[in-house]
mmCIF file of C-alpha atoms in Angstrom:
data_model
loop_
_atom_site.group_PDB
_atom_site.id
_atom_site.type_symbol
_atom_site.label_atom_id
_atom_site.label_comp_id
_atom_site.label_asym_id
_atom_site.label_seq_id
_atom_site.Cartn_x
_atom_site.Cartn_y
_atom_site.Cartn_z
ATOM 1 C CA MET S 1 62.331 121.945 186.154
ATOM 2 C CA SER S 2 64.348 124.976 186.911
ATOM 3 C CA THR S 3 62.983 128.253 188.003
ATOM 4 C CA ASP S 4 64.840 131.402 187.256
ATOM 5 C CA SER S 5 64.373 133.713 190.158
ATOM 6 C CA ARG S 6 66.420 136.558 188.733
ATOM 7 C CA PRO S 7 64.458 139.762 188.284
ATOM 8 C CA ARG S 8 63.650 140.665 184.675
ATOM 9 C CA ALA S 9 63.916 144.107 183.189
ATOM 10 C CA ARG S 10 60.500 145.429 182.305
ATOM 11 C CA LEU S 11 59.494 148.374 180.232
ATOM 12 C CA HIS S 12 57.294 150.920 181.807
ATOM 13 C CA PRO S 13 53.756 150.825 180.324
ATOM 14 C CA ALA S 14 54.212 154.382 179.011
ATOM 15 C CA ALA S 15 57.352 153.294 177.117
ATOM 16 C CA VAL S 16 55.487 150.343 175.598
ATOM 17 C CA THR S 17 52.674 152.665 174.516
ATOM 18 C CA ALA S 18 55.173 155.111 172.999
ATOM 19 C CA LEU S 19 56.867 152.295 171.056
ATOM 20 C CA VAL S 20 53.540 151.032 169.709
ATOM 21 C CA ILE S 21 52.518 154.552 168.647
ATOM 22 C CA ALA S 22 55.885 155.123 166.984
ATOM 23 C CA GLY S 23 55.592 151.806 165.127
ATOM 24 C CA VAL S 24 52.094 152.612 163.907
ATOM 25 C CA ALA S 25 53.224 156.088 162.791
ATOM 26 C CA ILE S 26 56.192 154.677 160.874
ATOM 27 C CA ALA S 27 54.049 151.995 159.242
ATOM 28 C CA GLY S 28 51.459 154.638 158.317
ATOM 29 C CA ALA S 29 54.109 156.924 156.810
ATOM 30 C CA VAL S 30 55.599 154.066 154.780
ATOM 31 C CA GLY S 31 52.127 153.024 153.616
ATOM 32 C CA PHE S 32 51.311 156.594 152.579
ATOM 33 C CA LEU S 33 54.568 156.889 150.612
ATOM 34 C CA VAL S 34 53.892 153.590 148.838
ATOM 35 C CA TRP S 35 50.353 154.745 147.982
ATOM 36 C CA LEU S 36 51.612 158.146 146.797
ATOM 37 C CA LEU S 37 54.251 156.591 144.557
ATOM 38 C CA ALA S 38 51.685 154.175 143.146
ATOM 39 C CA GLN S 39 49.368 157.005 142.032
ATOM 40 C CA PRO S 40 49.721 157.382 138.282
ATOM 41 C CA ALA S 41 50.439 160.783 136.821
ATOM 42 C CA ASP S 42 48.074 162.003 134.150
ATOM 43 C CA SER S 43 49.879 160.043 131.469
ATOM 44 C CA ASN S 44 49.797 160.754 127.781
ATOM 45 C CA SER S 45 47.472 157.807 127.234
ATOM 46 C CA GLU S 46 45.059 159.221 129.828
ATOM 47 C CA ALA S 47 45.156 162.661 128.182
ATOM 48 C CA THR S 48 44.518 161.106 124.765
ATOM 49 C CA GLN S 49 41.746 158.920 126.180
ATOM 50 C CA ARG S 50 40.104 162.047 127.575
ATOM 51 C CA LEU S 51 40.200 163.582 124.059
ATOM 52 C CA VAL S 52 38.574 160.437 122.675
ATOM 53 C CA GLN S 53 35.838 160.755 125.320
ATOM 54 C CA TRP S 54 35.230 164.367 124.249
ATOM 55 C CA GLU S 55 35.161 163.293 120.597
ATOM 56 C CA GLU S 56 32.439 160.782 121.507
ATOM 57 C CA VAL S 57 30.376 163.496 123.226
ATOM 58 C CA PHE S 58 30.693 165.833 120.225
ATOM 59 C CA GLU S 59 29.688 162.991 117.882
ATOM 60 C CA ARG S 60 26.673 162.116 120.084
ATOM 61 C CA TYR S 61 25.643 165.761 119.824
ATOM 62 C CA ARG S 62 26.076 165.647 116.024
ATOM 63 C CA ALA S 63 23.978 162.458 115.810
ATOM 64 C CA ALA S 64 21.204 163.971 117.928
ATOM 65 C CA ASN S 65 21.198 167.438 116.322
ATOM 66 C CA GLY S 66 22.523 166.958 112.799
ATOM 67 C CA ALA S 67 25.613 169.132 113.389
ATOM 68 C CA LEU S 68 28.280 169.938 115.947
ATOM 69 C CA PRO S 69 27.362 172.590 118.532
ATOM 70 C CA ASP S 70 27.239 176.003 116.835
ATOM 71 C CA MET S 71 29.814 178.225 118.516
ATOM 72 C CA PRO S 72 31.720 181.312 117.366
ATOM 73 C CA PHE S 73 35.303 180.795 116.220
ATOM 74 C CA GLY S 74 37.610 180.740 119.232
ATOM 75 C CA GLY S 75 38.789 178.586 122.108
ATOM 76 C CA TYR S 76 36.797 176.776 124.784
ATOM 77 C CA CYS S 77 37.739 174.778 127.875
ATOM 78 C CA LEU S 78 36.386 171.232 127.848
ATOM 79 C CA GLY S 79 35.165 170.353 131.311
ATOM 80 C CA ASP S 80 35.846 172.022 134.618
ATOM 81 C CA GLY S 81 38.370 172.118 137.423
ATOM 82 C CA PHE S 82 40.872 174.310 135.589
ATOM 83 C CA PRO S 83 43.392 176.323 137.645
ATOM 84 C CA VAL S 84 42.917 179.997 138.393
ATOM 85 C CA GLY S 85 45.383 181.961 136.317
ATOM 86 C CA THR S 86 45.558 185.215 134.376
ATOM 87 C CA GLY S 87 42.626 187.503 135.086
ATOM 88 C CA GLY S 88 41.811 185.654 138.314
ATOM 89 C CA THR S 89 39.662 183.186 136.360
ATOM 90 C CA ALA S 90 39.724 179.417 135.894
ATOM 91 C CA ASN S 91 41.540 178.988 132.585
ATOM 92 C CA CYS S 92 42.641 176.320 130.142
ATOM 93 C CA ARG S 93 45.364 176.357 127.477
ATOM 94 C CA ASP S 94 48.147 178.716 128.682
ATOM 95 C CA TYR S 95 46.308 179.445 131.927
ATOM 96 C CA GLU S 96 48.866 181.900 133.355
ATOM 97 C CA ASP S 97 49.705 183.616 130.073
ATOM 98 C CA ALA S 98 47.908 185.868 127.601
ATOM 99 C CA THR S 99 46.742 182.955 125.416
ATOM 100 C CA TYR S 100 44.152 181.376 127.693
ATOM 101 C CA TYR S 101 40.477 180.487 127.460
ATOM 102 C CA THR S 102 38.194 180.835 130.461
ATOM 103 C CA GLN S 103 36.155 178.035 131.919
ATOM 104 C CA ASP S 104 33.228 180.449 132.463
ATOM 105 C CA ALA S 105 33.149 181.572 128.800
ATOM 106 C CA SER S 106 32.984 177.893 127.825
ATOM 107 C CA ALA S 107 29.696 177.327 129.688
ATOM 108 C CA PRO S 108 27.428 177.603 126.584
ATOM 109 C CA LEU S 109 29.403 174.844 124.831
ATOM 110 C CA MET S 110 29.371 172.669 127.969
ATOM 111 C CA ASP S 111 25.591 173.187 128.309
ATOM 112 C CA ALA S 112 25.032 172.168 124.683
ATOM 113 C CA LEU S 113 27.159 169.036 125.064
ATOM 114 C CA ARG S 114 25.575 168.161 128.425
ATOM 115 C CA SER S 115 22.236 167.947 126.590
ATOM 116 C CA VAL S 116 23.326 164.582 125.117
ATOM 117 C CA GLY S 117 24.760 163.007 128.249
ATOM 118 C CA GLU S 118 27.310 163.122 130.988
ATOM 119 C CA LEU S 119 30.552 164.966 130.247
ATOM 120 C CA PRO S 120 34.043 163.541 130.791
ATOM 121 C CA ARG S 121 35.895 164.546 133.938
ATOM 122 C CA GLY S 122 37.656 167.903 134.057
ATOM 123 C CA ALA S 123 41.143 169.199 133.528
ATOM 124 C CA SER S 124 44.163 167.081 132.763
ATOM 125 C CA ALA S 125 47.536 167.539 134.427
ATOM 126 C CA PRO S 126 49.305 170.747 133.358
ATOM 127 C CA VAL S 127 52.426 170.391 131.245
ATOM 128 C CA ARG S 128 54.862 173.321 131.325
ATOM 129 C CA GLY S 129 52.137 175.916 132.036
ATOM 130 C CA THR S 130 49.601 174.567 129.552
ATOM 131 C CA ILE S 131 46.509 172.574 130.470
ATOM 132 C CA GLY S 132 43.749 170.879 128.547
ATOM 133 C CA PRO S 133 41.558 169.602 127.255
ATOM 134 C CA TYR S 134 40.252 172.458 125.178
ATOM 135 C CA ALA S 135 38.601 173.003 121.809
ATOM 136 C CA ILE S 136 39.255 175.518 119.073
ATOM 137 C CA TYR S 137 36.503 176.332 116.614
ATOM 138 C CA ASP S 138 37.909 177.520 113.272
ATOM 139 C CA GLU S 139 37.350 177.155 109.539
ATOM 140 C CA ALA S 140 38.739 173.574 109.554
ATOM 141 C CA GLY S 141 36.175 172.391 112.106
ATOM 142 C CA VAL S 142 36.511 171.740 115.817
ATOM 143 C CA ARG S 143 39.987 170.949 117.080
ATOM 144 C CA LEU S 144 39.984 168.953 120.316
ATOM 145 C CA LEU S 145 43.342 169.569 121.983
ATOM 146 C CA SER S 146 45.246 168.177 124.921
ATOM 147 C CA THR S 147 48.644 168.755 126.451
ATOM 148 C CA GLU S 148 50.979 165.815 126.756
ATOM 149 C CA ASP S 149 54.421 165.341 128.229
ATOM 150 C CA GLY S 150 56.252 163.868 125.278
ATOM 151 C CA THR S 151 54.981 162.540 121.993
ATOM 152 C CA CYS S 152 51.278 162.315 121.227
ATOM 153 C CA GLU S 153 49.472 158.999 121.317
ATOM 154 C CA ALA S 154 47.142 157.843 118.526
ATOM 155 C CA PRO S 155 44.489 158.711 117.586
ATOM 156 C CA ALA S 156 45.641 162.193 118.614
ATOM 157 C CA VAL S 157 48.262 163.797 116.393
ATOM 158 C CA GLU S 158 50.892 166.371 117.244
ATOM 159 C CA VAL S 159 50.112 169.928 116.171
ATOM 160 C CA TRP S 160 52.801 171.745 118.168
ATOM 161 C CA ASN S 161 55.620 171.210 120.643
ATOM 162 C CA ASP S 162 57.915 173.568 122.515
ATOM 163 C CA GLY S 163 61.044 171.438 122.074
ATOM 164 C CA GLU S 164 61.226 170.909 125.838
ATOM 165 C CA GLY S 165 58.603 168.247 126.484
ATOM 166 C CA LEU S 166 55.261 170.018 125.960
ATOM 167 C CA PHE S 167 53.303 168.530 123.080
ATOM 168 C CA VAL S 168 49.884 169.773 122.002
ATOM 169 C CA CYS S 169 47.901 166.876 120.549
ATOM 170 C CA GLN S 170 44.729 167.073 118.491
ATOM 171 C CA ILE S 171 41.720 165.186 117.251
ATOM 172 C CA LEU S 172 40.042 167.140 114.442
ATOM 173 C CA LEU S 173 36.279 167.022 113.979
ATOM 174 C CA GLU S 174 35.336 168.186 110.510
ATOM 175 C CA ARG S 175 32.015 169.922 110.059
#
């Protein structure tokens, strides 16, 4: 058995602590980046699924009350959590432009729909300055609309696109 009597180089305890902290910080940063990259964007299928959820709420209201909620012709935000835009209000549709609908003005519709159950979660991801979901009441019925990045997914159908990636997709509820 041999014994090595040469002195060994040792790290100072403060250096060891600094290395451990640096390693933990690097591992944490890498873990955060992996988690961030794994978070799905609000995909077209999610935006369409949200429209389907709103369609179900409107149809529950119709089943319970014999008709869709009675609202004046115009546009309404579906849900909450919309960004503050033009007018300093939380808006849907073209939230920073002149063609927006306010979340506050949509409260009577949300109250009516809430009477038949829980409402779907709020705003979808904005696409090129437009955010949904929103509804338009007009002579055709109630148009449930969402913004999607690229082509619309069934059962929603395309009603408009800007030629640069913004597609407005619709589910129509006839009265």
